[in-house]
Short mmCIF file of C-alpha atoms in Angstrom, two decimals:
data_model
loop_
_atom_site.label_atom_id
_atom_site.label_comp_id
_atom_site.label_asym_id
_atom_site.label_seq_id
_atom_site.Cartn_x
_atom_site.Cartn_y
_atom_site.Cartn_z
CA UNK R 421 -110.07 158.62 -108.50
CA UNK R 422 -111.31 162.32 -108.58
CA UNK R 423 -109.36 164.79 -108.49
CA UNK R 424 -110.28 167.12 -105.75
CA UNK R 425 -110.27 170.77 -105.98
CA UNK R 426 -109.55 171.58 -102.72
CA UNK R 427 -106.55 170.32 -100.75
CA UNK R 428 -108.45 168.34 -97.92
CA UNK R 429 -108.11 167.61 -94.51
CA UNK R 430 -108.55 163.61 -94.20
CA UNK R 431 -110.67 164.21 -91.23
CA UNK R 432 -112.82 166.69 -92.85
CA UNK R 433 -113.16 164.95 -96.53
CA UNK R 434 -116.03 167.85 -97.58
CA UNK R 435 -113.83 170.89 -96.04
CA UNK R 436 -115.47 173.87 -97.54
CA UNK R 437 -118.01 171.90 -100.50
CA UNK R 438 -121.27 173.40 -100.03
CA UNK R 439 -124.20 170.76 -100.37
CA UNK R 440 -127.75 171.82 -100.63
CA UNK R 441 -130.16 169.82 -98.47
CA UNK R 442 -133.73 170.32 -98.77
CA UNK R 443 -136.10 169.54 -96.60
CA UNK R 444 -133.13 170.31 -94.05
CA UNK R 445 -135.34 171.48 -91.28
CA UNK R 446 -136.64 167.99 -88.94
CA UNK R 447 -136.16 164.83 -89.76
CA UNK R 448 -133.83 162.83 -91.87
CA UNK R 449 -132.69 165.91 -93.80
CA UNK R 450 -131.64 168.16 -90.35
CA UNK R 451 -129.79 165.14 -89.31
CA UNK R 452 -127.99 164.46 -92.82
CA UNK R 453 -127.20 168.24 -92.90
CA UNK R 454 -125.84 168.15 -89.54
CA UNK R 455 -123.82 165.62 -90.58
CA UNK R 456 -122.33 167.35 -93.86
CA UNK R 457 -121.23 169.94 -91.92
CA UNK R 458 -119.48 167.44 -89.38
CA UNK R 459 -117.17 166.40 -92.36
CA UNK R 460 -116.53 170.11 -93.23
CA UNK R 461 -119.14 171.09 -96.06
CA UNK R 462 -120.94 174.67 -95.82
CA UNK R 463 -124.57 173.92 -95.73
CA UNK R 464 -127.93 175.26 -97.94
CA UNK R 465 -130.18 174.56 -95.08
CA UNK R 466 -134.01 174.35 -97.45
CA UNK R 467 -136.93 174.32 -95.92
CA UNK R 468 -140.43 175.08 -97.42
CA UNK R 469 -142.66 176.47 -94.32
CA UNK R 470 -141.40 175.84 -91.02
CA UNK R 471 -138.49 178.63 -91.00
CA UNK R 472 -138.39 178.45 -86.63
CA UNK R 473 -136.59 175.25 -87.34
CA UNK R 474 -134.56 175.93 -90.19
CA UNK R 475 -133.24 178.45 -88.33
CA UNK R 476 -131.92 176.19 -85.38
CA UNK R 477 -130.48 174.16 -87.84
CA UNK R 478 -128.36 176.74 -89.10
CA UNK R 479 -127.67 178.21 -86.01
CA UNK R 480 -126.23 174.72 -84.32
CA UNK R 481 -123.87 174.41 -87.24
CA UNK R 482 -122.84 178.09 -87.09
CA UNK R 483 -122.28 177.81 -83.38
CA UNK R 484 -120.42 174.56 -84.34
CA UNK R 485 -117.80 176.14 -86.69
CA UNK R 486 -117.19 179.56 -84.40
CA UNK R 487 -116.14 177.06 -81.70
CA UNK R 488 -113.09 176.36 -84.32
CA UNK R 489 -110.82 178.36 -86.47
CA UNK R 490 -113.67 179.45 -88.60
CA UNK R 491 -115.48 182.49 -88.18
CA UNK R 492 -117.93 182.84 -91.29
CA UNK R 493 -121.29 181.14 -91.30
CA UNK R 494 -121.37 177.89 -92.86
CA UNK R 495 -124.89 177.81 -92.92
CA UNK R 496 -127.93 179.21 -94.42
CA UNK R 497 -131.56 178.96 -94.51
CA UNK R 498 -133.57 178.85 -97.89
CA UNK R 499 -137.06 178.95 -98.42
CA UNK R 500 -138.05 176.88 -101.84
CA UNK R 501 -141.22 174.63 -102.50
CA UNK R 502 -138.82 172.18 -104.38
CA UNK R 503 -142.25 171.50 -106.41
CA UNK R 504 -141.63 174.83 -108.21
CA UNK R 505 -139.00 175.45 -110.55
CA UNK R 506 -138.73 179.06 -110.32
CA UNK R 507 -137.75 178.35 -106.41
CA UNK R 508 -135.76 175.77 -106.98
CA UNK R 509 -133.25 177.42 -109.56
CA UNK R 510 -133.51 180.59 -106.50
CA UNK R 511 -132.04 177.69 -104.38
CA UNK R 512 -129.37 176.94 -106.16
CA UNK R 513 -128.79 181.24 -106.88
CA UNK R 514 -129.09 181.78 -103.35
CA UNK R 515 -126.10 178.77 -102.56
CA UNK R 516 -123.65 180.64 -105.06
CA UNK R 517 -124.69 183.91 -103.70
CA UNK R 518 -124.23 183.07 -100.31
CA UNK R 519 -120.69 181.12 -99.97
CA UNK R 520 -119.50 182.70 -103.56
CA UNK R 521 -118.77 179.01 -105.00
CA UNK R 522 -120.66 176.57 -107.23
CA UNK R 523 -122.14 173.69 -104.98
CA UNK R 524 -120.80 170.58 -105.21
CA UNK R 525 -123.80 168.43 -103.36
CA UNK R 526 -126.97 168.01 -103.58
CA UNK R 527 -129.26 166.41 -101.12
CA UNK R 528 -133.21 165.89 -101.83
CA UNK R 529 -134.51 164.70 -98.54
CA UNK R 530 -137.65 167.14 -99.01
CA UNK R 531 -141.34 164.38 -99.15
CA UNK R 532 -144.61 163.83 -98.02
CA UNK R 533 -146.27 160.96 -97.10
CA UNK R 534 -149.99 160.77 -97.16
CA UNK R 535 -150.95 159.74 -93.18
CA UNK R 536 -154.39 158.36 -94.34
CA UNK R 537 -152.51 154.95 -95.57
CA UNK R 538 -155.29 155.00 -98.43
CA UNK R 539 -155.44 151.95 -100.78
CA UNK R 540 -154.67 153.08 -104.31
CA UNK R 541 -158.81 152.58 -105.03
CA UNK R 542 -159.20 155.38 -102.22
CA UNK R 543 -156.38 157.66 -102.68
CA UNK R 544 -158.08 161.16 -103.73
CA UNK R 545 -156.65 162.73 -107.05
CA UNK R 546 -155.87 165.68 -104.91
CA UNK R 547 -153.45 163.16 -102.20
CA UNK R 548 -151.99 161.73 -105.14
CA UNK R 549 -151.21 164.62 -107.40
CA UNK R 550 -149.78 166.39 -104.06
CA UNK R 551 -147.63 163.30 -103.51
CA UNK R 552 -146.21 163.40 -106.71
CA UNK R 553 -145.48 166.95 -106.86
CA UNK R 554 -143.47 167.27 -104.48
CA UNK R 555 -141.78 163.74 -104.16
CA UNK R 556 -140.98 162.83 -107.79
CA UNK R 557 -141.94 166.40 -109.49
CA UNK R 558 -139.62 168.20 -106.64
CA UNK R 559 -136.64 165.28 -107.53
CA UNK R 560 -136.72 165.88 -111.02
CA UNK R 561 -136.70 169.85 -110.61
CA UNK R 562 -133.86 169.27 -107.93
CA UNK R 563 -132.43 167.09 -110.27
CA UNK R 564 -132.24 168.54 -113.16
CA UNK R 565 -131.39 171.97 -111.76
CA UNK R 566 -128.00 170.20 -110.08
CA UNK R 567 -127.17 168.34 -112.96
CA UNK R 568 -126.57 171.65 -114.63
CA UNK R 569 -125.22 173.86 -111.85
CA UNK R 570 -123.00 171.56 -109.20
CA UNK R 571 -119.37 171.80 -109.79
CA UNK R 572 -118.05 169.38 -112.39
CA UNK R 573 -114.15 167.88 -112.72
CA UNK R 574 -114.43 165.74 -109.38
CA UNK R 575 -116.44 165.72 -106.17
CA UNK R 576 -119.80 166.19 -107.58
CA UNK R 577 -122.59 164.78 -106.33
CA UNK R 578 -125.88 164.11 -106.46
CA UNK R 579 -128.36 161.84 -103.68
CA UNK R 580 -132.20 161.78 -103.60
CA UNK R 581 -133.86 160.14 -100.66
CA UNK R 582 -135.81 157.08 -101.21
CA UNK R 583 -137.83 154.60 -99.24
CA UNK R 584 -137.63 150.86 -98.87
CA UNK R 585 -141.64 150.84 -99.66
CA UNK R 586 -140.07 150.26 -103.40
CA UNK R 587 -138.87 146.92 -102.52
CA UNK R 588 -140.90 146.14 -99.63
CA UNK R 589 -144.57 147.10 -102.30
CA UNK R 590 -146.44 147.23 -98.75
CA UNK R 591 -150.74 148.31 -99.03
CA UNK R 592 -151.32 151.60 -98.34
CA UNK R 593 -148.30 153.50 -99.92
CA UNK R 594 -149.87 152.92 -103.26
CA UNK R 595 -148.81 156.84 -104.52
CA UNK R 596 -146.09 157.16 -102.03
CA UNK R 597 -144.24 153.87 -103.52
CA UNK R 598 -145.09 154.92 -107.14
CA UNK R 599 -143.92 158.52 -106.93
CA UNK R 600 -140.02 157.12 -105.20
CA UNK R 601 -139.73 154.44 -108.07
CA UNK R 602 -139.73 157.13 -110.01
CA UNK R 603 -137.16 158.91 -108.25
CA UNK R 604 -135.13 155.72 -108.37
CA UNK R 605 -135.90 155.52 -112.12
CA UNK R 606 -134.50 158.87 -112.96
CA UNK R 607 -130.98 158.21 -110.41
CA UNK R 608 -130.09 155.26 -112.41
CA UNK R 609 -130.59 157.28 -116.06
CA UNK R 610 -129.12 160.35 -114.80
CA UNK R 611 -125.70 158.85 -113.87
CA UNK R 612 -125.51 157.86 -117.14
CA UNK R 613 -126.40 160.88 -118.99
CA UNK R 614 -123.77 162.86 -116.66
CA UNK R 615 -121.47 160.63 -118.05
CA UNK R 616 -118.11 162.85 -118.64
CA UNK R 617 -118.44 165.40 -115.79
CA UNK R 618 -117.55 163.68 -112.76
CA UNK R 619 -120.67 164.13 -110.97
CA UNK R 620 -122.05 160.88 -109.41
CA UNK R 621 -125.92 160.18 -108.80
CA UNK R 622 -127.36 157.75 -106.37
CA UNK R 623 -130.22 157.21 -103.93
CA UNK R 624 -130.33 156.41 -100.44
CA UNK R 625 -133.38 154.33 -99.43
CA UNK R 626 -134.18 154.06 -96.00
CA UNK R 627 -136.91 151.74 -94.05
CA UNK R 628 -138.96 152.69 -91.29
CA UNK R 629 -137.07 155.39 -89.23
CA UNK R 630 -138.58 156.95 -86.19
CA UNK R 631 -139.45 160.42 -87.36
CA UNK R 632 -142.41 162.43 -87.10
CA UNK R 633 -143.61 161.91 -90.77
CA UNK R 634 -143.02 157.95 -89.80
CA UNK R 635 -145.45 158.07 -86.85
CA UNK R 636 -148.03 160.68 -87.94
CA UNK R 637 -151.30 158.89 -88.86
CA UNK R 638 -149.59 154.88 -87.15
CA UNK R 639 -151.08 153.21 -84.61
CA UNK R 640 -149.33 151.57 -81.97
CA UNK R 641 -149.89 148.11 -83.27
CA UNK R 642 -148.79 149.74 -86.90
CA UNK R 643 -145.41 150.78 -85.36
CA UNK R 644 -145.11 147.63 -82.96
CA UNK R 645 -145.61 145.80 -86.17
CA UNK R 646 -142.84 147.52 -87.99
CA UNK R 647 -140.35 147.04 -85.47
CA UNK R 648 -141.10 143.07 -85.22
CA UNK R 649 -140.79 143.21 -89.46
CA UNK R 650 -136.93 144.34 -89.25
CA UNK R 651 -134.58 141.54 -88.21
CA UNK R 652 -132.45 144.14 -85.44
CA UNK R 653 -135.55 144.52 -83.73
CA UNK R 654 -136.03 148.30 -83.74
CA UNK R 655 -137.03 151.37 -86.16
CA UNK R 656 -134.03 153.18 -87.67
CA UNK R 657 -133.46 156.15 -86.23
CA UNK R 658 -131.81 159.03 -88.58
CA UNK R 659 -128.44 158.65 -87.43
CA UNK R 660 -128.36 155.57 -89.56
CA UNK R 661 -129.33 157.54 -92.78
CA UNK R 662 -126.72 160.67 -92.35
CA UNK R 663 -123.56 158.20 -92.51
CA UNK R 664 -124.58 156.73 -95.78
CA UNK R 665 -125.54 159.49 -97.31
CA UNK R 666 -122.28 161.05 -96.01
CA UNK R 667 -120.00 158.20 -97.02
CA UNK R 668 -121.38 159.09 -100.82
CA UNK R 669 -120.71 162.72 -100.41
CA UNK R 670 -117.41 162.39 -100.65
CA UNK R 671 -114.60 161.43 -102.85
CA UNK R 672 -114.13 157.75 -101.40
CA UNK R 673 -117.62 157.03 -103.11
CA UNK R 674 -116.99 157.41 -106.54
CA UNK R 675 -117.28 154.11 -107.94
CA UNK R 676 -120.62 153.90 -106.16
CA UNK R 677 -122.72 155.60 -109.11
CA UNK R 678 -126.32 155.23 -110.07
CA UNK R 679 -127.19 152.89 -107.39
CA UNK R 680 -130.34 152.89 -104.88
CA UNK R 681 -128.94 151.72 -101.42
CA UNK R 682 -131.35 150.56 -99.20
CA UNK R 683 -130.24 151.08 -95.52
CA UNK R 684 -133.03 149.62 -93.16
CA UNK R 685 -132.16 146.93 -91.22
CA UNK R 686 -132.77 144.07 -93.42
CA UNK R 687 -136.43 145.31 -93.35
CA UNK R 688 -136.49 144.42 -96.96
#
């Protein structure tokens, strides 16, 4: 098992890590951050435009801890296009900076998905270059920037949202699908190039969950249709995401390395 380096409270098993989650500010990556800070970790809250939300994020977890013992912020908002290396490496300055302590976590949660459903023969060069910028271009930059700079020795570790369109190979997610394979691609490498330091590397790949980017651009009968397609009869919400991605945040995951785990439903 991994050694810890911080004497930890069993019901807090992150007590003081700081984890970076981008795209922190709606969605699956407010509630996973939400939920980090639940089991104790100090929160990089990244967002790339919409800094009104952000902002709430931080604030509930701040408001959170003060209630307690704790008295410092344990969170902070970040601005970074995770697309752009220069930001991204700011990211990771700004953690260190902020809570004086190398991060332990990583979270990439930060996508886009193209509302338009295009086939692959009608995806624009623009939609798909766009796609893959941020989605596999901003996982490697993520990637590679906390492969170098979370703590190593024990507790490390490193999860990139997925999708269950890998499996699942569904019409009209042609650069979408392609540009998460990747993703997964790279998690199942990278464990074993980190080989040595401790630091563990998976992906969490979730089906339809009721979000915004999940409904923009469906129809009714689109979203009717993915809710007959999963065998519990209902869209995932994110509070079926946070726990798994939680559960490999901590030290009880460790053997759990360079894997993709797809939590939706039995959708695929």
């Amino acid at each position: 098992m991994a050694s810890p380096t911080e004497t930890q409270n069993p019901s807090l098993p992150l007590q003081d890590r700081v984890a970076i989650v981008t795209g922190a500010s709606r969605g699956i990556g407010r509630a996973i951050a939400l939920h980090l800070a639940s089991l104790g970790a100090r929160l990089v809250i990244n967002y790339s435009s919409n800094s009104a939300q952000a902002d709430l994020v931080v604030a509930e977890i701040n408001a959170a801890s003060s209630s307690g013992s704790t008295t410092s912020p344990r969170a902070v908002a970040v601005r970074a296009d995770v697309s752009d290396p220069d930001q991204v490496k700011s990211l990771f300055d700004s953690a260190e900076q902020f809570f004086s302590a190398q991060p332990h976590i990583l979270v990439n949660s930060a996508g886009v998905l193209d509302p338009k459903y295009p086939s692959i023969f009608n995806t624009s060069i623009e939609d798909f270059d766009r796609t893959f910028s941020v989605n596999a271009r901003g996982a490697f930059l993520c990637l590679k920037e906390g492969a170098n700079r979370l703590k190593r020795g024990g507790g490390g570790r490193i999860i990139l949202l997925s999708t269950s369109q890998v499996a699942a190979l569904k019409p009209g997610f042609g650069a979408y699908t392609a540009s998460k394979a990747a993703v997964e691609t790279m998690i199942k490498i990278v464990a074993k190039e980190l080989k040595g330091t401790g630091i563990t590397a998976n992906c969490v790949a979730p089906g339809p969950i009721a979000t915004e980017m999940f409904f923009s651009g469906k129809s009714e009968e689109q979203v009717k249709k993915a809710v007959e397609e999963c065998p519990l009869g209902r869209l995932g919400e994110v509070q079926d995401v946070a726990p798994v991605v939680g559960f490999l945040a901590t030290d009880a995951s460790e053997w759990v390395n360079g894997q993709v785990i797809r939590a939706n439903g039995g959708y695929v």
